[in-house]
Coordinates of C-alpha atoms and ligand atoms in Angstrom, one line a residue:
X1 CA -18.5 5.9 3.2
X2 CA -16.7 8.5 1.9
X3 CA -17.0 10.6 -1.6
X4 CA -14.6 10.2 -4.4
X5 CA -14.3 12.3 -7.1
X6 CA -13.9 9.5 -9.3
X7 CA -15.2 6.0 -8.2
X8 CA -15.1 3.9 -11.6
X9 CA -13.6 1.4 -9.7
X10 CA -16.0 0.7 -6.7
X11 CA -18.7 1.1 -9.2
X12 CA -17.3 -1.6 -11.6
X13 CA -16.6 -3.9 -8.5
X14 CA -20.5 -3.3 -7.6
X15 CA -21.3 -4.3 -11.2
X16 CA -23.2 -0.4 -11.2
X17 CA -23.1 0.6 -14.9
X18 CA -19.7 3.0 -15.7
X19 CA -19.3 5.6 -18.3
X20 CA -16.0 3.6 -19.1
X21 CA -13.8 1.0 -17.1
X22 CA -11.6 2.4 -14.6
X23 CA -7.6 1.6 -15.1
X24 CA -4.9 1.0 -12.9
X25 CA -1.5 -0.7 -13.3
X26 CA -0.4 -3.8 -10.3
X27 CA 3.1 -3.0 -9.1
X28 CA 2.1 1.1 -10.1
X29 CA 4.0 2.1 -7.2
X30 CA 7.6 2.2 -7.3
X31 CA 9.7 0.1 -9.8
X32 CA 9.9 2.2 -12.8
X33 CA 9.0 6.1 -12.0
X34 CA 12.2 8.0 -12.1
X35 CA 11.0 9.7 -8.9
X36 CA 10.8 6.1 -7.2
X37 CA 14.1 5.3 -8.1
X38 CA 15.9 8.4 -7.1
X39 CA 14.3 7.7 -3.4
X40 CA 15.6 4.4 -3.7
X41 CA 18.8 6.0 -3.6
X42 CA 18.4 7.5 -0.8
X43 CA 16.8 5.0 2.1
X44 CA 16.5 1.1 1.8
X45 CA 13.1 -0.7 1.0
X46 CA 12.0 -1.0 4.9
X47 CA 12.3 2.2 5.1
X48 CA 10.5 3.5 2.3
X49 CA 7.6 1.0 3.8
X50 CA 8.2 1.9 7.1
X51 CA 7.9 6.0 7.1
X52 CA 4.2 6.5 6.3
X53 CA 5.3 10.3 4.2
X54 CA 7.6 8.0 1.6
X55 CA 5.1 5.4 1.6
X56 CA 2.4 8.1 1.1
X57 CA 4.9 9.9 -1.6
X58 CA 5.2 6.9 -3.5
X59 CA 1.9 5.8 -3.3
X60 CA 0.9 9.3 -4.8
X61 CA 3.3 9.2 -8.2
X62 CA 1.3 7.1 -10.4
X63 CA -2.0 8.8 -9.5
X64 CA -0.3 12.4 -10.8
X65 CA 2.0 11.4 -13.3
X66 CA 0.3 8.4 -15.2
X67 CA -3.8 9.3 -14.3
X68 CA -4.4 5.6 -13.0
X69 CA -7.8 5.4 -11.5
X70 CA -6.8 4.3 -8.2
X71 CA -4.1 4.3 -5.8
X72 CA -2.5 1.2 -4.4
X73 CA -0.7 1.5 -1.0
X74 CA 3.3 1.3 -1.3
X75 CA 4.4 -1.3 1.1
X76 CA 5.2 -5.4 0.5
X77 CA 3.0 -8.5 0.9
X78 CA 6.3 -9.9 2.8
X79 CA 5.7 -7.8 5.6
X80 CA 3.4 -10.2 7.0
X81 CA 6.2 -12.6 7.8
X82 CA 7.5 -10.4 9.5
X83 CA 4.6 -9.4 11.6
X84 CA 4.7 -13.0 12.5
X85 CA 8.9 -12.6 13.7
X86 CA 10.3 -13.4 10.6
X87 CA 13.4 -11.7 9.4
X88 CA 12.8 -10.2 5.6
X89 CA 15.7 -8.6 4.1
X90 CA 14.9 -7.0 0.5
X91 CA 18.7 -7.0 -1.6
X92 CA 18.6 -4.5 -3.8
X93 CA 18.4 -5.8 -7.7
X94 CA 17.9 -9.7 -6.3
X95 CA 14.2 -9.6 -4.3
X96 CA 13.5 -10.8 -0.8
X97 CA 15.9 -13.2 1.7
X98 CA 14.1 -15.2 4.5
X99 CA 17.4 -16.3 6.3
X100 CA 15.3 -18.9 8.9
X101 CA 12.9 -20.5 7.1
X102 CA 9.7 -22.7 8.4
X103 CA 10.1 -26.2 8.2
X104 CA 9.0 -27.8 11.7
X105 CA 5.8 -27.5 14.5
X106 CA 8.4 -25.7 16.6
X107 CA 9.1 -22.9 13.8
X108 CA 5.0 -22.7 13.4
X109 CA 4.6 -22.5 16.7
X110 CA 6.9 -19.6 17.5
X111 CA 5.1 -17.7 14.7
X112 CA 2.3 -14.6 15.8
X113 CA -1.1 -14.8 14.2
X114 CA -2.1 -11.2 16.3
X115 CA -1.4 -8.0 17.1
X116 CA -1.0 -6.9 13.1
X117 CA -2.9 -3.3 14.2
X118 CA 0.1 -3.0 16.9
X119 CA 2.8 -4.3 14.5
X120 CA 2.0 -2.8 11.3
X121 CA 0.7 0.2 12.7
X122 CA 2.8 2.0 10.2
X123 CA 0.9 1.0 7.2
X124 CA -2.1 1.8 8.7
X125 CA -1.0 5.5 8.8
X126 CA 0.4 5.2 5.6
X127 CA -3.2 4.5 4.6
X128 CA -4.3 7.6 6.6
X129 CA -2.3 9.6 5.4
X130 CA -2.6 9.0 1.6
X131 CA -6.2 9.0 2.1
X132 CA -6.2 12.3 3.8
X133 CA -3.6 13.5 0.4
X134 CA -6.1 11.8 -2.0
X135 CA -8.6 14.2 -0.8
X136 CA -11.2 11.7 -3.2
X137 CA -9.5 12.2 -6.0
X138 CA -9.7 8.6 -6.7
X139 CA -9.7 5.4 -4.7
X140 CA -7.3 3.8 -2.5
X141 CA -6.5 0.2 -2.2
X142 CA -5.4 -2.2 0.3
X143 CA -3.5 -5.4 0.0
X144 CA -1.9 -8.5 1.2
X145 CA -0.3 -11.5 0.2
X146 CA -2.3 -15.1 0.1
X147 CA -1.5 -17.8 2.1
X148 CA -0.2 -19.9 -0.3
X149 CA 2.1 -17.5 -1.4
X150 CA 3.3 -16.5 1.7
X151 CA 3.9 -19.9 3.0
X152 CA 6.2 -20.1 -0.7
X153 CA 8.3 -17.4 0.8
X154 CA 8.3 -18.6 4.4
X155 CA 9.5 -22.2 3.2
X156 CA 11.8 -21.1 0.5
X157 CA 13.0 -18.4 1.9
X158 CA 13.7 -16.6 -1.6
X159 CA 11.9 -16.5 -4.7
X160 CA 11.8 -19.4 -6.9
X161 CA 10.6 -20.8 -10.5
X162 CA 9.4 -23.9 -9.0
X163 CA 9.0 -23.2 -5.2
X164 CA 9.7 -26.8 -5.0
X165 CA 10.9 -26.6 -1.6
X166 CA 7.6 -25.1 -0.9
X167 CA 5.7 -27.6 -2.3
X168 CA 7.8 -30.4 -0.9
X169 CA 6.6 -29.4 2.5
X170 CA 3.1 -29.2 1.7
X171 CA 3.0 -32.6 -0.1
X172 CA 5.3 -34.4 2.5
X173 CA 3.5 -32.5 5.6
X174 CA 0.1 -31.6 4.5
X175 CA -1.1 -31.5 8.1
X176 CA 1.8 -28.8 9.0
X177 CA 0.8 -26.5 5.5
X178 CA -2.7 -26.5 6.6
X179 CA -1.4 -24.8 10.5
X180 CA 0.8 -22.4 8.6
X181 CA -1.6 -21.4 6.2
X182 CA -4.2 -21.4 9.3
X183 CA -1.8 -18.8 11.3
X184 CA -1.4 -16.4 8.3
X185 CA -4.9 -16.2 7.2
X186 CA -5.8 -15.2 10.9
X187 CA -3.4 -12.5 10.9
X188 CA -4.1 -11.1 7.3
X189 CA -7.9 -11.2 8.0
X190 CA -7.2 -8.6 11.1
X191 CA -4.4 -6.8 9.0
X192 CA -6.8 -6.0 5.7
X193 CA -9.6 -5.4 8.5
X194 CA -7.2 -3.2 10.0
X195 CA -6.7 -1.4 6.6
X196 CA -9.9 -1.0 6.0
X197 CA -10.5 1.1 9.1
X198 CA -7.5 3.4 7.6
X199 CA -9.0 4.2 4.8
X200 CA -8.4 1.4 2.0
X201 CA -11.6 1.7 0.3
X202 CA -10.9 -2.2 -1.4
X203 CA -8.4 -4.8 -0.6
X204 CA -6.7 -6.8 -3.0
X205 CA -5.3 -10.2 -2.3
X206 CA -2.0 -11.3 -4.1
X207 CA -1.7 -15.1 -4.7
X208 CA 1.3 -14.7 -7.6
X209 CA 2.9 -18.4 -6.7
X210 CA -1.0 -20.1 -7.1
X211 CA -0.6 -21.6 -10.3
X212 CA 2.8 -23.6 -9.5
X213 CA -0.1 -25.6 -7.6
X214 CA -2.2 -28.5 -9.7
X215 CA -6.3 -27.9 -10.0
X216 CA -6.2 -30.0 -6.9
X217 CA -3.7 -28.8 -5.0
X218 CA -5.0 -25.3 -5.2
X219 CA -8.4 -26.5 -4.3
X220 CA -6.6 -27.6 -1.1
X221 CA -3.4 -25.4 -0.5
X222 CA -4.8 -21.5 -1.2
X223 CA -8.5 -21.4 -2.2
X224 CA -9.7 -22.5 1.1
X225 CA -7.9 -19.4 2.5
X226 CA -8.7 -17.3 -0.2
X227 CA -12.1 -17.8 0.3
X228 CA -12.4 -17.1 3.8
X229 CA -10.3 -14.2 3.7
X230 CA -13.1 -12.8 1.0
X231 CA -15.6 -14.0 3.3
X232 CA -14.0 -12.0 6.4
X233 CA -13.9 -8.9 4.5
X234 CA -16.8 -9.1 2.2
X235 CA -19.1 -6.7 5.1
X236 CA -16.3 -4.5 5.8
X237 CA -14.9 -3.3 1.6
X238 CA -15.1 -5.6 -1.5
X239 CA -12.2 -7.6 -2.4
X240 CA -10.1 -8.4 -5.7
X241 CA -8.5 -12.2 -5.6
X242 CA -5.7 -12.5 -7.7
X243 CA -4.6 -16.1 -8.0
X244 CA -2.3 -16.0 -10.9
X245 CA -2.6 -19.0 -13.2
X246 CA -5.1 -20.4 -11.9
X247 CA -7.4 -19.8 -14.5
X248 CA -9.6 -23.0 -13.8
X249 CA -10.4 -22.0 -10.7
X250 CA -12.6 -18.8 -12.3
X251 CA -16.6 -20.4 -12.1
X252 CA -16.0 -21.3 -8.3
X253 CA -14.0 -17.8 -7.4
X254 CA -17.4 -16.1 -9.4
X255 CA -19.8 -17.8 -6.4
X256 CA -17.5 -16.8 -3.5
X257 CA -17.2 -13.5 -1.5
X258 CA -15.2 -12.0 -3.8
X259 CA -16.3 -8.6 -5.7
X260 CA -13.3 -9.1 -8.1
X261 CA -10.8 -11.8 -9.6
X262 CA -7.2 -10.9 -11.2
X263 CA -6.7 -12.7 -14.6
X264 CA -3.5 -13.1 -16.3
X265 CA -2.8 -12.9 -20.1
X266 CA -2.8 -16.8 -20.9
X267 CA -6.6 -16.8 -20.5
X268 CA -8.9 -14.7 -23.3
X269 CA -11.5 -12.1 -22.1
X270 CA -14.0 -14.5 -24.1
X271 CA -13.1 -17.6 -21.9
X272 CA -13.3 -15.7 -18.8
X273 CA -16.5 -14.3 -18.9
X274 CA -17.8 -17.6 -19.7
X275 CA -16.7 -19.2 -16.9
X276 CA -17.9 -16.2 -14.5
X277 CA -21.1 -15.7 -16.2
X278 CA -20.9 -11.8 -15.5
X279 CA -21.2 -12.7 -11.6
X280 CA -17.9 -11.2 -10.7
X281 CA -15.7 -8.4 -12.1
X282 CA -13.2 -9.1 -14.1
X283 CA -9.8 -7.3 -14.0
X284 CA -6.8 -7.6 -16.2
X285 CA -5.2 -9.4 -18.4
X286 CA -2.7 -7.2 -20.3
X287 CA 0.5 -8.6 -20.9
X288 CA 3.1 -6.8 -18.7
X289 CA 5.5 -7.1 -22.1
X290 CA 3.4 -5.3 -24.2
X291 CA 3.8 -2.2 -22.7
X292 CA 7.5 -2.2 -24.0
X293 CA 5.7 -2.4 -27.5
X294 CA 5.4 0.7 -29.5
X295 CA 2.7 3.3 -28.2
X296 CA 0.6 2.5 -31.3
X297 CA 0.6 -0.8 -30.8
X298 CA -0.2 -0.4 -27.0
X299 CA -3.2 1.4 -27.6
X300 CA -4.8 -0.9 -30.4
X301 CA -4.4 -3.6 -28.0
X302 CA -5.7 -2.1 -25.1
X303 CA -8.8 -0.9 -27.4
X304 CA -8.9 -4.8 -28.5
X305 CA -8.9 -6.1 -24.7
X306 CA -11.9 -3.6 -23.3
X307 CA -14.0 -4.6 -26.9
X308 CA -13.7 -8.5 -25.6
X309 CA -14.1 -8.0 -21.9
X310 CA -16.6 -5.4 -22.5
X311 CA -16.4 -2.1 -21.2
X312 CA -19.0 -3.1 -17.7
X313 CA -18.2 -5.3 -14.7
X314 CA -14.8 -5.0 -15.7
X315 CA -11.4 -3.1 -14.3
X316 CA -8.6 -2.9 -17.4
X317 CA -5.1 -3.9 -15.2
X318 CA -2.2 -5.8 -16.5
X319 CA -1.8 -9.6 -16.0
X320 CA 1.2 -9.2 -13.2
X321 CA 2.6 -6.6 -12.2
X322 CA 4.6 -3.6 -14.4
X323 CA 8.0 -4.4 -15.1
X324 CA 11.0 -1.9 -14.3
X325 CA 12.3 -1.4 -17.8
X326 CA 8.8 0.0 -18.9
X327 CA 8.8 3.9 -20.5
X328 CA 6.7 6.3 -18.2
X329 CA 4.9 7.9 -22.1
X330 CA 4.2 3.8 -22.5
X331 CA 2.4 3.3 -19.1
X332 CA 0.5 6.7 -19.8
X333 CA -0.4 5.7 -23.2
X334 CA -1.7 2.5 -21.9
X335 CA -4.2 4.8 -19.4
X336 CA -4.8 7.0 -21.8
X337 CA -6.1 4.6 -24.4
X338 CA -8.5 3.2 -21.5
X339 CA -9.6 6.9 -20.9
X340 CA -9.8 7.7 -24.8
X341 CA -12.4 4.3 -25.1
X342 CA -15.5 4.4 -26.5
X343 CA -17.1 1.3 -28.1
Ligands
LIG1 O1 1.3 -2.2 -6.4 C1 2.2 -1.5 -5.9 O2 3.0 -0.9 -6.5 C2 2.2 -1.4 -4.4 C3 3.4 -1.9 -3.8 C4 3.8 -3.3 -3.9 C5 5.1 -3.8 -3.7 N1 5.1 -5.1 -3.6 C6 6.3 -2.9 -3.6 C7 7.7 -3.5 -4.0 C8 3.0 -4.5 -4.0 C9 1.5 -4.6 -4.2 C10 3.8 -5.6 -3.8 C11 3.3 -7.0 -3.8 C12 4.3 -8.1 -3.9 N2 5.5 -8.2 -3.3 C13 4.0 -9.3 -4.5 C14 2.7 -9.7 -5.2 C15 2.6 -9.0 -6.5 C16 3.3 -9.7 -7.6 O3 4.0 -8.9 -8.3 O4 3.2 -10.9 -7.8 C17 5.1 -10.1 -4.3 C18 5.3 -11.5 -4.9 C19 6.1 -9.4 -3.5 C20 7.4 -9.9 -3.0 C21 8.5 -9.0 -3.5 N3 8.8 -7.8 -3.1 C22 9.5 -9.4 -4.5 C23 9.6 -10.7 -5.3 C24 10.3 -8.2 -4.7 C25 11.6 -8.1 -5.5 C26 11.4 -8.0 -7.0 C27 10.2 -7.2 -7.4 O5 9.2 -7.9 -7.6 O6 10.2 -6.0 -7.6 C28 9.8 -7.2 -3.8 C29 10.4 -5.9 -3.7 C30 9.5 -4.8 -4.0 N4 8.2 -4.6 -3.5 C31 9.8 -3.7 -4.9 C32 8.6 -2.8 -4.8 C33 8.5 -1.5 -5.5 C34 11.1 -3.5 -5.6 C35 12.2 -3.3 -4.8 C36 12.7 -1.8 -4.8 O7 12.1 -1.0 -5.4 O8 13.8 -1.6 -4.2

């Protein structure tokens, strides 16, 4: 294991006792940095993922300019899909476009569950690389997308409110869902394996479609995959889960694998703890919105939030990720109000 100069957050995701919570922001990377958007200018988003010294670049901003307490690789969860011989395009200003979409055994069975070291070989030096620039300065952390929400995408084949489409085909051919989901948790338990052996000192796993599901749904659509995805990984780095929405899901995601769970804003600190009984680590639940409030406001509000979490066995994030329109002094003050904390 390696040394960081600051490891708040591999501390908090042990439960070891911190001086104060560490801070970073989902989506930190890219979106709303003025230096991410002039590169955006200049090569399209594959190719931003694609060339490990703009991926590194990128991955680098929010660590110097806003002080977050770890780095999160730049790349997308929707490079999976394409691992598997999907075509992803990303339009500019409108999100991802999965022109064929899976709807049959023939489409499932054309899809690749191996070979992610091979294929995304070009994240894994991404990872090298930013690990090597890091130099410890604080961690650096892996991801991928959940099954269920990757299946959303590969059904859909855009983004959607109500992924009803989605949901159609796992309701109307359950048996189907469960090989699809089957094939993409093989290949993301190798790919966040893989990451880990580049350097991601933690993964994270991003289920943002899991609360379209019912309690019962999720329990059979993405937790089973969650949890053996935390399970896979658990020897190798801890892991954050981030089902969004599914709030209900917290006292059984607290006895899993999992070092971590993502909360969103519609649950309270209060409620949440309750549920995990201090057996997991907590991290969230800041409303992406509020950082368009006014800095003053920001930082009462984050004081509030670490006061009801309390400051151990937690990691202060948002509750989705940071939204384009935000201020660069607002996502500072946010950090700095973590930084500034003392109960
Ligand atoms: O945290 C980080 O900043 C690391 C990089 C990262 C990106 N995508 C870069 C990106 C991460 C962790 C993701 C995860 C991701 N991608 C998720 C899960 C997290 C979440 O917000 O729920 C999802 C659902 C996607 C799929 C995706 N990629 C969408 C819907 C879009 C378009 C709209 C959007 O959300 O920004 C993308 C494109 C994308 N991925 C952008 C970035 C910075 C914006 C496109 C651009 O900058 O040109």
């Amino acid at each position: 294991m390696s040394i960081h100069k600051n490891d708040l957050l591999l501390k908090a995701l042990r439960g070891d006792t911190v001086e104060r919570p560490p801070v970073w922001m989902m989506r930190q990377a890219g979106r709303y940095l003025p230096d991410y958007i002039r590169l955006r200018e200049q090569y399209d988003f594959f190719t931003r993922c694609r060339t490990p010294e703009l991926a590194t670049a990128i991955t680098l901003q929010p660590v110097d300019q806003v002080g977050v307490d770890a780095a999160i690789i730049f790349s997308d969860i929707l490079v999976i899909p394409q691992a598997m011989g999907m075509e992803v395009l990303m339009e500019e200003g409108r999100g991802p476009l999965l022109p064929a979409t899976i709807r049959t055994q023939a489409d499932i069975d054309a899809l690749i569950s191996t070979g992610a070291e091979e294929s995304l070989n070009y994240v894994l030096e991404a990872l090298t690389l930013t690990k090597k620039e890091l130099n410890g300065r604080v961690p650096l952390i892996g991801f991928a997308g959940a099954p269920w929400t990757i299946l959303c995408y590969m059904v859909e084949g855009r983004g959607s409110k109500t992924w009803d489409r989605a949901k159609q085909f796992a309701y109307t051919e359950p048996a189907l869902a469960h090989q699809l989901l089957d094939k993409i948790t093989l290949i993301t338990i190798d790919y966040l394996k893989a990451q880990v052996k580049a350097g991601a000192d933690t993964v994270q796993v991003f289920d943002s479609w899991a609360g379209s599901l019912s309690p019962a749904d999720f329990s059979r659509f993405a937790q089973p995959y969650l949890f053996r995805i935390a399970k896979a990984l658990q020897p190798e780095a801890p892991v954050i889960l981030f089902p969004k929405g599914s709030w209900y899901a917290l006292k059984d995601i607290s006895e899993s694998a999992a070092s971590g769970v993502g909360i969103d804003w519609c649950i309270s600190p209060r409620v949440a703890r309750e549920l995990t009984g201090n057996k997991i680590t907590l991290q969230g639940n800041f409303d992406p919105a509020k950082l368009l409030a006014p800095i003053p406001e920001i930082k009462r509000s984050v004081k509030e939030m670490i006061d009801e979490f309390g400051p151990q066995r937690y990691i202060v994030n948002l509750g989705h990720g940071i939204t384009p329109n935000v201020p660069v002094d607002h996502a500072r003050a946010f950090v700095d109000a973590v930084k500034e904390y003392s109960s």
